GROMACS .gro file of C-alpha atoms in nm:
model
  248
    1MET     CA    1   6.849   9.388  -0.152
    2ILE     CA    2   6.731   9.088  -0.353
    3PRO     CA    3   7.024   8.861  -0.445
    4PRO     CA    4   7.087   8.814  -0.819
    5VAL     CA    5   6.885   8.542  -0.994
    6GLN     CA    6   7.100   8.312  -1.209
    7VAL     CA    7   6.912   8.085  -1.450
    8PHE     CA    8   7.073   7.770  -1.594
    9ASP     CA    9   6.932   7.545  -1.865
   10GLU     CA   10   7.037   7.235  -1.670
   11LEU     CA   11   7.197   7.144  -1.338
   12ASP     CA   12   7.221   6.822  -1.143
   13SER     CA   13   7.053   6.998  -0.850
   14THR     CA   14   7.025   7.362  -0.752
   15ASN     CA   15   7.093   7.267  -0.390
   16ALA     CA   16   7.404   7.074  -0.496
   17GLU     CA   17   7.527   7.379  -0.688
   18ALA     CA   18   7.472   7.597  -0.379
   19ARG     CA   19   7.671   7.348  -0.169
   20ARG     CA   20   7.959   7.343  -0.418
   21ARG     CA   21   7.978   7.721  -0.416
   22ALA     CA   22   7.976   7.737  -0.037
   23GLU     CA   23   8.242   7.469   0.001
   24ALA     CA   24   8.455   7.658  -0.253
   25GLY     CA   25   8.438   7.962  -0.024
   26GLU     CA   26   8.189   8.183  -0.209
   27VAL     CA   27   8.020   8.430   0.024
   28ALA     CA   28   7.782   8.621  -0.202
   29SER     CA   29   7.412   8.534  -0.181
   30ALA     CA   30   7.250   8.423  -0.507
   31TRP     CA   31   6.939   8.257  -0.642
   32ILE     CA   32   7.032   7.948  -0.844
   33VAL     CA   33   6.755   7.846  -1.085
   34ALA     CA   34   6.749   7.552  -1.327
   35ARG     CA   35   6.507   7.487  -1.611
   36ARG     CA   36   6.582   7.118  -1.563
   37GLN     CA   37   6.750   6.910  -1.294
   38THR     CA   38   6.906   6.572  -1.362
   39ALA     CA   39   6.934   6.471  -0.995
   40GLY     CA   40   6.671   6.673  -0.809
   41ARG     CA   41   6.618   6.575  -0.447
   42GLY     CA   42   6.342   6.606  -0.192
   43ARG     CA   43   6.342   6.546   0.180
   44ARG     CA   44   6.496   6.224   0.319
   45GLY     CA   45   6.690   6.161  -0.001
   46ARG     CA   46   6.383   6.117  -0.220
   47SER     CA   47   6.409   6.208  -0.586
   48TRP     CA   48   6.226   6.517  -0.708
   49GLU     CA   49   6.084   6.498  -1.058
   50SER     CA   50   6.220   6.787  -1.260
   51GLU     CA   51   6.012   6.840  -1.571
   52THR     CA   52   6.083   7.145  -1.785
   53GLY     CA   53   5.831   7.421  -1.716
   54ASN     CA   54   5.841   7.386  -1.338
   55LEU     CA   55   6.049   7.603  -1.106
   56PHE     CA   56   6.361   7.467  -0.937
   57ALA     CA   57   6.526   7.737  -0.730
   58THR     CA   58   6.774   7.755  -0.444
   59LEU     CA   59   6.883   8.056  -0.244
   60ALA     CA   60   7.251   8.024  -0.155
   61HIS     CA   61   7.309   8.234   0.156
   62ILE     CA   62   7.535   8.267   0.459
   63THR     CA   63   7.395   8.326   0.806
   64HIS     CA   64   7.546   8.378   1.148
   65LYS     CA   65   7.235   8.255   1.328
   66SER     CA   66   7.254   7.941   1.539
   67PRO     CA   67   7.158   7.619   1.356
   68ALA     CA   68   6.828   7.602   1.546
   69GLU     CA   69   6.738   7.960   1.457
   70ALA     CA   70   6.858   7.924   1.099
   71ALA     CA   71   6.619   7.632   1.054
   72GLN     CA   72   6.332   7.881   1.079
   73VAL     CA   73   6.413   7.981   0.721
   74THR     CA   74   6.198   7.690   0.605
   75PHE     CA   75   5.890   7.885   0.723
   76VAL     CA   76   6.011   8.194   0.537
   77ALA     CA   77   6.046   7.981   0.224
   78ALA     CA   78   5.698   7.831   0.262
   79LEU     CA   79   5.544   8.179   0.284
   80ALA     CA   80   5.737   8.297  -0.021
   81VAL     CA   81   5.623   7.997  -0.226
   82ALA     CA   82   5.265   8.047  -0.108
   83GLU     CA   83   5.277   8.411  -0.220
   84LEU     CA   84   5.417   8.307  -0.558
   85LEU     CA   85   5.125   8.070  -0.614
   86GLU     CA   86   4.872   8.319  -0.475
   87ALA     CA   87   4.983   8.572  -0.738
   88PHE     CA   88   4.841   8.347  -1.012
   89ALA     CA   89   4.607   8.090  -0.852
   90ALA     CA   90   4.233   8.109  -0.797
   91PRO     CA   91   4.152   8.274  -0.462
   92GLY     CA   92   4.139   8.042  -0.165
   93THR     CA   93   4.322   7.750  -0.326
   94VAL     CA   94   4.667   7.795  -0.167
   95SER     CA   95   4.750   7.654   0.175
   96ILE     CA   96   5.051   7.518   0.365
   97LYS     CA   97   5.090   7.172   0.520
   98TRP     CA   98   5.323   7.149   0.818
   99PRO     CA   99   5.606   7.207   0.796
  100ASN     CA  100   5.676   7.323   0.443
  101ASP     CA  101   5.464   7.164   0.172
  102VAL     CA  102   5.258   7.420  -0.021
  103LEU     CA  103   4.924   7.293  -0.153
  104LEU     CA  104   4.680   7.386  -0.427
  105ALA     CA  105   4.323   7.276  -0.347
  106GLY     CA  106   4.467   7.036  -0.090
  107GLU     CA  107   4.716   6.871  -0.327
  108LYS     CA  108   5.092   6.914  -0.306
  109ALA     CA  109   5.223   7.173  -0.550
  110ALA     CA  110   5.560   7.260  -0.397
  111GLY     CA  111   5.824   7.127  -0.164
  112ILE     CA  112   6.113   7.282   0.024
  113LEU     CA  113   6.451   7.134   0.115
  114VAL     CA  114   6.688   7.332   0.337
  115GLU     CA  115   7.047   7.211   0.371
  116SER     CA  116   7.332   7.373   0.561
  117GLY     CA  117   7.691   7.338   0.673
  118ALA     CA  118   7.986   7.523   0.820
  119HIS     CA  119   8.115   7.786   0.578
  120PRO     CA  120   8.494   7.821   0.538
  121ALA     CA  121   8.464   8.196   0.607
  122GLY     CA  122   8.259   8.140   0.923
  123GLY     CA  123   7.889   8.105   0.991
  124LEU     CA  124   7.657   7.861   0.822
  125TRP     CA  125   7.592   7.827   0.452
  126LEU     CA  126   7.229   7.768   0.368
  127ALA     CA  127   7.086   7.611   0.055
  128VAL     CA  128   6.715   7.695   0.064
  129GLY     CA  129   6.574   7.481  -0.215
  130MET     CA  130   6.222   7.519  -0.354
  131GLY     CA  131   6.052   7.310  -0.620
  132VAL     CA  132   5.723   7.449  -0.750
  133ASN     CA  133   5.491   7.267  -0.990
  134LEU     CA  134   5.401   7.538  -1.238
  135ALA     CA  135   5.314   7.336  -1.548
  136HIS     CA  136   5.341   6.968  -1.448
  137ALA     CA  137   5.278   6.745  -1.146
  138PRO     CA  138   5.429   6.401  -1.079
  139GLU     CA  139   5.207   6.094  -1.098
  140GLY     CA  140   5.199   5.794  -0.869
  141THR     CA  141   5.292   5.986  -0.552
  142GLU     CA  142   5.181   5.872  -0.207
  143ARG     CA  143   4.964   6.181  -0.172
  144PRO     CA  144   4.800   6.358  -0.469
  145ALA     CA  145   5.006   6.627  -0.640
  146SER     CA  146   4.894   6.915  -0.858
  147SER     CA  147   5.033   7.208  -1.052
  148LEU     CA  148   4.950   7.574  -1.093
  149VAL     CA  149   4.828   7.533  -1.451
  150HIS     CA  150   4.516   7.357  -1.318
  151HIS     CA  151   4.431   7.628  -1.062
  152LEU     CA  152   4.486   7.957  -1.241
  153ARG     CA  153   4.272   8.263  -1.174
  154SER     CA  154   4.009   8.328  -1.437
  155ASP     CA  155   4.204   8.627  -1.569
  156VAL     CA  156   4.534   8.435  -1.599
  157ALA     CA  157   4.575   8.224  -1.913
  158TYR     CA  158   4.910   8.056  -1.848
  159PRO     CA  159   5.140   7.986  -1.555
  160PRO     CA  160   5.440   8.221  -1.535
  161SER     CA  161   5.767   8.147  -1.707
  162VAL     CA  162   6.054   8.014  -1.499
  163GLU     CA  163   6.219   8.358  -1.503
  164ALA     CA  164   5.901   8.540  -1.401
  165ALA     CA  165   5.821   8.290  -1.127
  166ALA     CA  166   6.177   8.311  -0.993
  167GLY     CA  167   6.149   8.690  -0.978
  168VAL     CA  168   5.821   8.681  -0.784
  169LEU     CA  169   5.962   8.416  -0.549
  170ALA     CA  170   6.284   8.610  -0.483
  171GLU     CA  171   6.091   8.929  -0.408
  172ALA     CA  172   5.848   8.755  -0.171
  173PHE     CA  173   6.129   8.569   0.004
  174GLU     CA  174   6.328   8.888   0.059
  175ALA     CA  175   6.024   9.064   0.208
  176TRP     CA  176   5.964   8.782   0.458
  177ARG     CA  177   6.335   8.743   0.533
  178GLY     CA  178   6.347   9.115   0.616
  179ARG     CA  179   6.058   9.078   0.860
  180TRP     CA  180   6.227   8.775   1.016
  181GLU     CA  181   6.555   8.962   1.058
  182THR     CA  182   6.403   9.281   1.201
  183LEU     CA  183   6.094   9.161   1.389
  184GLY     CA  184   6.191   8.806   1.484
  185PHE     CA  185   6.025   8.474   1.408
  186GLN     CA  186   5.680   8.537   1.555
  187PRO     CA  187   5.538   8.744   1.264
  188VAL     CA  188   5.660   8.477   1.024
  189LEU     CA  189   5.505   8.200   1.233
  190ASP     CA  190   5.175   8.390   1.263
  191ALA     CA  191   5.149   8.436   0.885
  192TRP     CA  192   5.247   8.074   0.828
  193THR     CA  193   4.989   7.948   1.080
  194ALA     CA  194   4.714   8.150   0.912
  195ARG     CA  195   4.775   7.953   0.591
  196THR     CA  196   4.819   7.612   0.753
  197LYS     CA  197   4.534   7.364   0.796
  198GLY     CA  198   4.507   7.059   1.020
  199LEU     CA  199   4.679   7.201   1.328
  200ASP     CA  200   4.382   7.125   1.554
  201GLY     CA  201   4.269   6.776   1.454
  202PRO     CA  202   4.372   6.411   1.400
  203CYS     CA  203   4.735   6.366   1.310
  204VAL     CA  204   4.982   6.085   1.233
  205ALA     CA  205   5.358   6.149   1.227
  206ARG     CA  206   5.601   5.903   1.069
  207LEU     CA  207   5.936   5.970   1.228
  208GLY     CA  208   6.151   5.704   1.066
  209HIS     CA  209   6.198   5.489   1.376
  210GLU     CA  210   5.836   5.515   1.495
  211THR     CA  211   5.488   5.628   1.399
  212VAL     CA  212   5.304   5.855   1.644
  213SER     CA  213   4.933   5.931   1.626
  214GLY     CA  214   4.711   6.167   1.820
  215VAL     CA  215   4.562   6.513   1.793
  216ALA     CA  216   4.755   6.817   1.672
  217GLU     CA  217   4.750   7.111   1.912
  218GLY     CA  218   4.907   7.384   1.702
  219VAL     CA  219   5.276   7.463   1.694
  220ALA     CA  220   5.535   7.559   1.952
  221PRO     CA  221   5.711   7.897   1.941
  222ASP     CA  222   5.993   7.742   1.735
  223GLY     CA  223   5.749   7.595   1.480
  224SER     CA  224   5.758   7.237   1.611
  225LEU     CA  225   5.428   7.051   1.585
  226ARG     CA  226   5.252   6.988   1.917
  227LEU     CA  227   5.104   6.637   1.910
  228ARG     CA  228   4.888   6.509   2.197
  229THR     CA  229   4.898   6.128   2.205
  230ALA     CA  230   4.628   5.891   2.330
  231ASP     CA  231   4.794   5.855   2.671
  232GLY     CA  232   4.777   6.232   2.722
  233SER     CA  233   5.144   6.307   2.672
  234LEU     CA  234   5.261   6.591   2.451
  235ARG     CA  235   5.517   6.526   2.178
  236LEU     CA  236   5.700   6.803   1.997
  237ILE     CA  237   5.768   6.700   1.637
  238SER     CA  238   6.042   6.895   1.459
  239ALA     CA  239   6.061   6.686   1.139
  240GLY     CA  240   5.886   6.391   0.978
  241ASP     CA  241   5.614   6.286   0.736
  242VAL     CA  242   5.292   6.415   0.890
  243PHE     CA  243   4.934   6.353   0.780
  244PHE     CA  244   4.635   6.549   0.904
  245GLY     CA  245   4.258   6.506   0.914
  246GLU     CA  246   4.111   6.229   0.699
  247ALA     CA  247   4.455   6.156   0.554
  248ALA     CA  248   4.571   6.061   0.905
   0.00000   0.00000   0.00000
């Protein structure tokens, strides 16, 4: 069953709202959607521009999976966002960049931030946050960004409303979550890999304390990036800023 979708005119952050609910003991799953965020966040504490017309959504959920297994939800989220964009974008324009950026014509159109913690009732609370550029894209970013409005199918005049986009996203997420729960991670990883470019070429990974370069050799069974360095050693990258191909 798809959790209820709750739309707010303004929140500081949909992920922050999910955290507050979890820490207050709420156990019911819900989609928290904001038309505008005043303190949106991306990975590594970066701000996330939150212009009205874009989608800012977080699934608040409790899981009894281990932390390592629960982290696989980021791949579920990437597939759901990709399917949302594919429902309106020109064919062939949507792809995924490891691990969870969703691109339109090679430019970033969506990002995902998953946060978690111990729930007072047991298990882990998850805040699966997704920001999707429907009508606007930020300027001055390190890598080019785009929005759906510039990549619509010829028979689609406008990007979807926030409510409509949230509904499509929630439905796609629930379908992939169901496959993950019943069939395991491999079908999710296979579908994700089919949409992901750059997994077999030059690659640079910025890991905070070091920068590693080499050649990507696909992903491990848990979704970690396999990176073969110049000295022949294999590194497994679970998180970081990663650039592929010419961008590397």
